[in-house]
Structure formats: C-alpha cells, structure tokens
C-alpha cells in the first residue's frame, strides 16, 4: 500500500486516515479475514486477522488526498474525497437543488420500472390462476361423469 500511494509515510498514517474516514465521514471500507501462521516451540497455529482491503478507486483517492493536504489540511482533504455530505454542504443553493432533483428523478425512474415489472408479474399470475381455475373445474366435472359401478373382483356391494 505504501508503494502505491506516493507521499504516504507509514501504515500507521493510513490506518489513522481510515479510522477518521469511517468515524467522521460515514464511509465503510471492505474488510476481509486473512490467514497467517504463528509458530510456537511446540506447534504451528493458523489464525485469521481482520484487515481492510482497499479498492483501486480508494487508492487513487488517497493519492489525491496526499496532494491536497499541504493546501487544505488533513481533515478537509479526507472529507472532500470520502464524505458525501461534505460535497453537498459545499454546494451553492441552486446547485444543491439541481442535485436533489436529479437524485429524486433517478429514484422515481427506478421505482417506476420496478412498478411496471411488478404489474406484469401480477398480470401473468392472474392468467395462470384463471387457467388453473378452469383446469380445476374440468377435473371436478370428470369424476361426476365417471361414477359408474365398477366391475371386477374389487367391486363394492351397494
């Protein structure tokens, strides 16, 4: 990780940045459990350590943070790239309104599409129900017409 981000001095710094981002910016990193072996004098133990896994996009953001720290400071630099609320707070009122309208339109479009698929499923299920109901009525009528006395050794006396 230190090789990928120029200007990052230690893993401790990266860990402090990540903790700050998770606490103050409501951003979550992906964690994974990595196996490692510890050797004692008597046996070998295999343990798992919870480790943050950074994506390529996050590494690029860290690189941009390193470049901005001398001008803006650590907190503001981290907030610019990892805090969604900071981006909205820094916008002008008119820009904020257009962003809100854009997000609402996207949500309405996805809800409308899901509503259409649900109505299609309901219509399909109604057709299946009607077909099954007709089949059930046909099956009920068949035994009434087939009620004849059976012949053979298994014939029941009436």
JSON list of C-alpha atoms in Angstrom, two decimals:
[
{"chain": "A", "resi": 1, "resn": "UNK", "atom": "CA", "xyz": [0.00, 0.00, 0.00]},
{"chain": "A", "resi": 2, "resn": "UNK", "atom": "CA", "xyz": [2.85, 2.36, 0.82]},
{"chain": "A", "resi": 3, "resn": "UNK", "atom": "CA", "xyz": [4.30, 1.77, -2.65]},
{"chain": "A", "resi": 4, "resn": "UNK", "atom": "CA", "xyz": [1.01, 2.62, -4.37]},
{"chain": "A", "resi": 5, "resn": "UNK", "atom": "CA", "xyz": [0.45, 5.96, -2.65]},
{"chain": "A", "resi": 6, "resn": "UNK", "atom": "CA", "xyz": [3.35, 8.36, -3.05]},
{"chain": "A", "resi": 7, "resn": "UNK", "atom": "CA", "xyz": [3.87, 10.60, -0.03]},
{"chain": "A", "resi": 8, "resn": "UNK", "atom": "CA", "xyz": [2.29, 8.20, 2.46]},
{"chain": "A", "resi": 9, "resn": "UNK", "atom": "CA", "xyz": [4.91, 7.71, 5.15]},
{"chain": "A", "resi": 10, "resn": "UNK", "atom": "CA", "xyz": [3.62, 4.75, 7.15]},
{"chain": "A", "resi": 11, "resn": "UNK", "atom": "CA", "xyz": [0.82, 2.26, 7.55]},
{"chain": "A", "resi": 12, "resn": "UNK", "atom": "CA", "xyz": [0.03, 3.93, 10.85]},
{"chain": "A", "resi": 13, "resn": "UNK", "atom": "CA", "xyz": [-0.83, 7.14, 8.98]},
{"chain": "A", "resi": 14, "resn": "UNK", "atom": "CA", "xyz": [-3.03, 5.21, 6.57]},
{"chain": "A", "resi": 15, "resn": "UNK", "atom": "CA", "xyz": [-4.76, 3.48, 9.48]},
{"chain": "A", "resi": 16, "resn": "UNK", "atom": "CA", "xyz": [-5.42, 6.84, 11.18]},
{"chain": "A", "resi": 17, "resn": "UNK", "atom": "CA", "xyz": [-6.85, 8.24, 7.95]},
{"chain": "A", "resi": 18, "resn": "UNK", "atom": "CA", "xyz": [-9.09, 5.21, 7.50]},
{"chain": "A", "resi": 19, "resn": "UNK", "atom": "CA", "xyz": [-10.34, 5.43, 11.09]},
{"chain": "A", "resi": 20, "resn": "UNK", "atom": "CA", "xyz": [-11.07, 9.15, 10.64]},
{"chain": "A", "resi": 21, "resn": "UNK", "atom": "CA", "xyz": [-12.94, 8.45, 7.39]},
{"chain": "A", "resi": 22, "resn": "UNK", "atom": "CA", "xyz": [-15.07, 5.73, 8.98]},
{"chain": "A", "resi": 23, "resn": "UNK", "atom": "CA", "xyz": [-15.92, 7.78, 12.08]},
{"chain": "A", "resi": 24, "resn": "UNK", "atom": "CA", "xyz": [-16.41, 11.27, 10.64]},
{"chain": "A", "resi": 25, "resn": "UNK", "atom": "CA", "xyz": [-17.41, 10.67, 7.02]},
{"chain": "A", "resi": 26, "resn": "UNK", "atom": "CA", "xyz": [-19.77, 7.67, 7.35]},
{"chain": "A", "resi": 27, "resn": "UNK", "atom": "CA", "xyz": [-17.74, 5.73, 4.80]},
{"chain": "A", "resi": 28, "resn": "UNK", "atom": "CA", "xyz": [-17.15, 1.99, 5.16]},
{"chain": "A", "resi": 29, "resn": "UNK", "atom": "CA", "xyz": [-14.16, 0.10, 3.83]},
{"chain": "A", "resi": 30, "resn": "UNK", "atom": "CA", "xyz": [-14.29, -3.56, 2.86]},
{"chain": "A", "resi": 31, "resn": "UNK", "atom": "CA", "xyz": [-12.81, -5.92, 5.45]},
{"chain": "A", "resi": 32, "resn": "UNK", "atom": "CA", "xyz": [-11.50, -9.41, 4.86]},
{"chain": "A", "resi": 33, "resn": "UNK", "atom": "CA", "xyz": [-10.04, -12.07, 7.14]},
{"chain": "A", "resi": 34, "resn": "UNK", "atom": "CA", "xyz": [-6.51, -13.01, 6.12]},
{"chain": "A", "resi": 35, "resn": "UNK", "atom": "CA", "xyz": [-4.91, -16.19, 7.36]},
{"chain": "A", "resi": 36, "resn": "UNK", "atom": "CA", "xyz": [-1.49, -16.12, 8.94]},
{"chain": "A", "resi": 37, "resn": "UNK", "atom": "CA", "xyz": [0.57, -18.74, 10.71]},
{"chain": "A", "resi": 38, "resn": "UNK", "atom": "CA", "xyz": [2.19, -18.24, 14.07]},
{"chain": "A", "resi": 39, "resn": "UNK", "atom": "CA", "xyz": [4.88, -20.65, 15.14]},
{"chain": "A", "resi": 40, "resn": "UNK", "atom": "CA", "xyz": [5.48, -21.60, 18.72]},
{"chain": "A", "resi": 41, "resn": "UNK", "atom": "CA", "xyz": [8.03, -24.01, 20.04]},
{"chain": "A", "resi": 42, "resn": "UNK", "atom": "CA", "xyz": [5.50, -26.83, 20.18]},
{"chain": "A", "resi": 43, "resn": "UNK", "atom": "CA", "xyz": [3.09, -26.33, 17.29]},
{"chain": "A", "resi": 44, "resn": "UNK", "atom": "CA", "xyz": [2.01, -24.18, 14.40]},
{"chain": "A", "resi": 45, "resn": "UNK", "atom": "CA", "xyz": [-1.20, -22.16, 14.80]},
{"chain": "A", "resi": 46, "resn": "UNK", "atom": "CA", "xyz": [-3.21, -20.71, 11.97]},
{"chain": "A", "resi": 47, "resn": "UNK", "atom": "CA", "xyz": [-5.14, -17.58, 12.84]},
{"chain": "A", "resi": 48, "resn": "UNK", "atom": "CA", "xyz": [-7.21, -15.01, 10.97]},
{"chain": "A", "resi": 49, "resn": "UNK", "atom": "CA", "xyz": [-6.67, -11.26, 11.12]},
{"chain": "A", "resi": 50, "resn": "UNK", "atom": "CA", "xyz": [-9.34, -8.74, 10.15]},
{"chain": "A", "resi": 51, "resn": "UNK", "atom": "CA", "xyz": [-7.77, -6.47, 7.51]},
{"chain": "A", "resi": 52, "resn": "UNK", "atom": "CA", "xyz": [-9.00, -3.51, 5.50]},
{"chain": "A", "resi": 53, "resn": "UNK", "atom": "CA", "xyz": [-9.00, -4.17, 1.77]},
{"chain": "A", "resi": 54, "resn": "UNK", "atom": "CA", "xyz": [-8.68, -1.02, -0.34]},
{"chain": "A", "resi": 55, "resn": "UNK", "atom": "CA", "xyz": [-10.04, -0.80, -3.88]},
{"chain": "A", "resi": 56, "resn": "UNK", "atom": "CA", "xyz": [-8.17, 0.82, -6.75]},
{"chain": "A", "resi": 57, "resn": "UNK", "atom": "CA", "xyz": [-10.58, 3.77, -6.59]},
{"chain": "A", "resi": 58, "resn": "UNK", "atom": "CA", "xyz": [-9.87, 4.27, -2.88]},
{"chain": "A", "resi": 59, "resn": "UNK", "atom": "CA", "xyz": [-6.12, 4.15, -3.50]},
{"chain": "A", "resi": 60, "resn": "UNK", "atom": "CA", "xyz": [-6.49, 6.84, -6.16]},
{"chain": "A", "resi": 61, "resn": "UNK", "atom": "CA", "xyz": [-8.49, 8.96, -3.70]},
{"chain": "A", "resi": 62, "resn": "UNK", "atom": "CA", "xyz": [-5.73, 8.56, -1.09]},
{"chain": "A", "resi": 63, "resn": "UNK", "atom": "CA", "xyz": [-3.19, 9.74, -3.67]},
{"chain": "A", "resi": 64, "resn": "UNK", "atom": "CA", "xyz": [-5.28, 12.86, -4.32]},
{"chain": "A", "resi": 65, "resn": "UNK", "atom": "CA", "xyz": [-5.61, 13.41, -0.56]},
{"chain": "A", "resi": 66, "resn": "UNK", "atom": "CA", "xyz": [-1.80, 13.37, -0.21]},
{"chain": "A", "resi": 67, "resn": "UNK", "atom": "CA", "xyz": [-1.58, 16.06, -2.88]},
{"chain": "A", "resi": 68, "resn": "UNK", "atom": "CA", "xyz": [-4.23, 18.26, -1.20]},
{"chain": "A", "resi": 69, "resn": "UNK", "atom": "CA", "xyz": [-3.02, 18.02, 2.40]},
{"chain": "A", "resi": 70, "resn": "UNK", "atom": "CA", "xyz": [-0.43, 20.85, 2.14]},
{"chain": "A", "resi": 71, "resn": "UNK", "atom": "CA", "xyz": [-3.10, 23.32, 0.96]},
{"chain": "A", "resi": 72, "resn": "UNK", "atom": "CA", "xyz": [-6.30, 22.22, 2.74]},
{"chain": "A", "resi": 73, "resn": "UNK", "atom": "CA", "xyz": [-5.14, 20.14, 5.69]},
{"chain": "A", "resi": 74, "resn": "UNK", "atom": "CA", "xyz": [-5.81, 16.51, 6.50]},
{"chain": "A", "resi": 75, "resn": "UNK", "atom": "CA", "xyz": [-9.43, 16.69, 7.67]},
{"chain": "A", "resi": 76, "resn": "UNK", "atom": "CA", "xyz": [-10.76, 18.78, 4.78]},
{"chain": "A", "resi": 77, "resn": "UNK", "atom": "CA", "xyz": [-8.81, 16.76, 2.21]},
{"chain": "A", "resi": 78, "resn": "UNK", "atom": "CA", "xyz": [-10.21, 13.48, 3.50]},
{"chain": "A", "resi": 79, "resn": "UNK", "atom": "CA", "xyz": [-13.74, 14.90, 3.68]},
{"chain": "A", "resi": 80, "resn": "UNK", "atom": "CA", "xyz": [-13.61, 16.14, 0.09]},
{"chain": "A", "resi": 81, "resn": "UNK", "atom": "CA", "xyz": [-12.99, 12.66, -1.31]},
{"chain": "A", "resi": 82, "resn": "UNK", "atom": "CA", "xyz": [-14.74, 10.37, 1.17]},
{"chain": "A", "resi": 83, "resn": "UNK", "atom": "CA", "xyz": [-17.61, 12.34, 2.74]},
{"chain": "A", "resi": 84, "resn": "UNK", "atom": "CA", "xyz": [-20.74, 12.59, 0.60]},
{"chain": "A", "resi": 85, "resn": "UNK", "atom": "CA", "xyz": [-22.32, 15.12, 2.95]},
{"chain": "A", "resi": 86, "resn": "UNK", "atom": "CA", "xyz": [-19.30, 17.44, 2.65]},
{"chain": "A", "resi": 87, "resn": "UNK", "atom": "CA", "xyz": [-19.84, 17.61, -1.10]},
{"chain": "A", "resi": 88, "resn": "UNK", "atom": "CA", "xyz": [-23.47, 18.62, -0.56]},
{"chain": "A", "resi": 89, "resn": "UNK", "atom": "CA", "xyz": [-22.57, 21.14, 2.17]},
{"chain": "A", "resi": 90, "resn": "UNK", "atom": "CA", "xyz": [-20.06, 22.90, -0.08]},
{"chain": "A", "resi": 91, "resn": "UNK", "atom": "CA", "xyz": [-22.56, 23.35, -2.94]},
{"chain": "A", "resi": 92, "resn": "UNK", "atom": "CA", "xyz": [-24.47, 26.53, -3.64]},
{"chain": "A", "resi": 93, "resn": "UNK", "atom": "CA", "xyz": [-28.20, 26.55, -3.08]},
{"chain": "A", "resi": 94, "resn": "UNK", "atom": "CA", "xyz": [-29.06, 26.34, -6.80]},
{"chain": "A", "resi": 95, "resn": "UNK", "atom": "CA", "xyz": [-26.55, 23.54, -7.39]},
{"chain": "A", "resi": 96, "resn": "UNK", "atom": "CA", "xyz": [-27.89, 21.70, -4.38]},
{"chain": "A", "resi": 97, "resn": "UNK", "atom": "CA", "xyz": [-31.45, 21.94, -5.69]},
{"chain": "A", "resi": 98, "resn": "UNK", "atom": "CA", "xyz": [-30.45, 20.57, -9.09]},
{"chain": "A", "resi": 99, "resn": "UNK", "atom": "CA", "xyz": [-28.57, 17.71, -7.42]},
{"chain": "A", "resi": 100, "resn": "UNK", "atom": "CA", "xyz": [-31.59, 16.87, -5.25]},
{"chain": "A", "resi": 101, "resn": "UNK", "atom": "CA", "xyz": [-33.93, 16.99, -8.25]},
{"chain": "A", "resi": 102, "resn": "UNK", "atom": "CA", "xyz": [-31.56, 14.75, -10.21]},
{"chain": "A", "resi": 103, "resn": "UNK", "atom": "CA", "xyz": [-31.42, 12.18, -7.40]},
{"chain": "A", "resi": 104, "resn": "UNK", "atom": "CA", "xyz": [-35.21, 12.23, -6.98]},
{"chain": "A", "resi": 105, "resn": "UNK", "atom": "CA", "xyz": [-35.71, 11.70, -10.72]},
{"chain": "A", "resi": 106, "resn": "UNK", "atom": "CA", "xyz": [-33.33, 8.73, -10.70]},
{"chain": "A", "resi": 107, "resn": "UNK", "atom": "CA", "xyz": [-35.18, 7.16, -7.78]},
{"chain": "A", "resi": 108, "resn": "UNK", "atom": "CA", "xyz": [-38.57, 7.78, -9.40]},
{"chain": "A", "resi": 109, "resn": "UNK", "atom": "CA", "xyz": [-37.40, 6.19, -12.63]},
{"chain": "A", "resi": 110, "resn": "UNK", "atom": "CA", "xyz": [-36.15, 3.06, -10.89]},
{"chain": "A", "resi": 111, "resn": "UNK", "atom": "CA", "xyz": [-39.34, 2.81, -8.83]},
{"chain": "A", "resi": 112, "resn": "UNK", "atom": "CA", "xyz": [-41.45, 3.25, -11.96]},
{"chain": "A", "resi": 113, "resn": "UNK", "atom": "CA", "xyz": [-39.53, 0.49, -13.74]},
{"chain": "A", "resi": 114, "resn": "UNK", "atom": "CA", "xyz": [-39.90, -1.86, -10.77]},
{"chain": "A", "resi": 115, "resn": "UNK", "atom": "CA", "xyz": [-43.61, -1.00, -10.57]},
{"chain": "A", "resi": 116, "resn": "UNK", "atom": "CA", "xyz": [-44.05, -1.90, -14.24]},
{"chain": "A", "resi": 117, "resn": "UNK", "atom": "CA", "xyz": [-42.29, -5.24, -13.79]},
{"chain": "A", "resi": 118, "resn": "UNK", "atom": "CA", "xyz": [-44.44, -5.98, -10.75]},
{"chain": "A", "resi": 119, "resn": "UNK", "atom": "CA", "xyz": [-47.66, -5.20, -12.67]},
{"chain": "A", "resi": 120, "resn": "UNK", "atom": "CA", "xyz": [-46.52, -7.52, -15.47]},
{"chain": "A", "resi": 121, "resn": "UNK", "atom": "CA", "xyz": [-45.87, -10.27, -12.92]},
{"chain": "A", "resi": 122, "resn": "UNK", "atom": "CA", "xyz": [-49.31, -9.74, -11.36]},
{"chain": "A", "resi": 123, "resn": "UNK", "atom": "CA", "xyz": [-50.98, -9.98, -14.77]},
{"chain": "A", "resi": 124, "resn": "UNK", "atom": "CA", "xyz": [-49.06, -13.15, -15.58]},
{"chain": "A", "resi": 125, "resn": "UNK", "atom": "CA", "xyz": [-50.02, -14.68, -12.23]},
{"chain": "A", "resi": 126, "resn": "UNK", "atom": "CA", "xyz": [-53.69, -13.75, -12.79]},
{"chain": "A", "resi": 127, "resn": "UNK", "atom": "CA", "xyz": [-53.65, -15.53, -16.16]},
{"chain": "A", "resi": 128, "resn": "UNK", "atom": "CA", "xyz": [-52.05, -18.59, -14.57]},
{"chain": "A", "resi": 129, "resn": "UNK", "atom": "CA", "xyz": [-54.65, -18.52, -11.80]},
{"chain": "A", "resi": 130, "resn": "UNK", "atom": "CA", "xyz": [-57.51, -18.38, -14.30]},
{"chain": "A", "resi": 131, "resn": "UNK", "atom": "CA", "xyz": [-56.03, -21.27, -16.30]},
{"chain": "A", "resi": 132, "resn": "UNK", "atom": "CA", "xyz": [-55.61, -23.33, -13.12]},
{"chain": "A", "resi": 133, "resn": "UNK", "atom": "CA", "xyz": [-59.15, -22.49, -12.01]},
{"chain": "A", "resi": 134, "resn": "UNK", "atom": "CA", "xyz": [-60.56, -23.68, -15.35]},
{"chain": "A", "resi": 135, "resn": "UNK", "atom": "CA", "xyz": [-58.48, -26.85, -15.14]},
{"chain": "A", "resi": 136, "resn": "UNK", "atom": "CA", "xyz": [-59.75, -27.45, -11.60]},
{"chain": "A", "resi": 137, "resn": "UNK", "atom": "CA", "xyz": [-63.37, -27.07, -12.74]},
{"chain": "A", "resi": 138, "resn": "UNK", "atom": "CA", "xyz": [-62.73, -29.55, -15.57]},
{"chain": "A", "resi": 139, "resn": "UNK", "atom": "CA", "xyz": [-61.18, -32.03, -13.14]},
{"chain": "A", "resi": 140, "resn": "UNK", "atom": "CA", "xyz": [-64.16, -31.71, -10.77]},
{"chain": "A", "resi": 141, "resn": "UNK", "atom": "CA", "xyz": [-66.58, -32.47, -13.59]},
{"chain": "A", "resi": 142, "resn": "UNK", "atom": "CA", "xyz": [-64.72, -35.60, -14.76]},
{"chain": "A", "resi": 143, "resn": "UNK", "atom": "CA", "xyz": [-65.32, -37.77, -11.62]},
{"chain": "A", "resi": 144, "resn": "UNK", "atom": "CA", "xyz": [-69.04, -36.94, -11.65]},
{"chain": "A", "resi": 145, "resn": "UNK", "atom": "CA", "xyz": [-69.37, -38.38, -15.15]},
{"chain": "A", "resi": 146, "resn": "UNK", "atom": "CA", "xyz": [-67.22, -41.39, -14.40]},
{"chain": "A", "resi": 147, "resn": "UNK", "atom": "CA", "xyz": [-69.19, -42.57, -11.37]},
{"chain": "A", "resi": 148, "resn": "UNK", "atom": "CA", "xyz": [-70.29, -45.92, -12.67]},
{"chain": "A", "resi": 149, "resn": "UNK", "atom": "CA", "xyz": [-70.37, -49.17, -10.86]},
{"chain": "A", "resi": 150, "resn": "UNK", "atom": "CA", "xyz": [-67.13, -50.90, -11.38]},
{"chain": "A", "resi": 151, "resn": "UNK", "atom": "CA", "xyz": [-66.92, -54.46, -12.38]},
{"chain": "A", "resi": 152, "resn": "UNK", "atom": "CA", "xyz": [-64.31, -56.94, -11.37]},
{"chain": "A", "resi": 153, "resn": "UNK", "atom": "CA", "xyz": [-63.24, -58.71, -8.26]},
{"chain": "A", "resi": 154, "resn": "UNK", "atom": "CA", "xyz": [-62.76, -55.42, -6.35]},
{"chain": "A", "resi": 155, "resn": "UNK", "atom": "CA", "xyz": [-66.37, -54.31, -6.90]},
{"chain": "A", "resi": 156, "resn": "UNK", "atom": "CA", "xyz": [-68.02, -52.98, -3.82]},
{"chain": "A", "resi": 157, "resn": "UNK", "atom": "CA", "xyz": [-71.52, -54.06, -2.99]},
{"chain": "A", "resi": 158, "resn": "UNK", "atom": "CA", "xyz": [-74.08, -51.38, -2.61]}
]
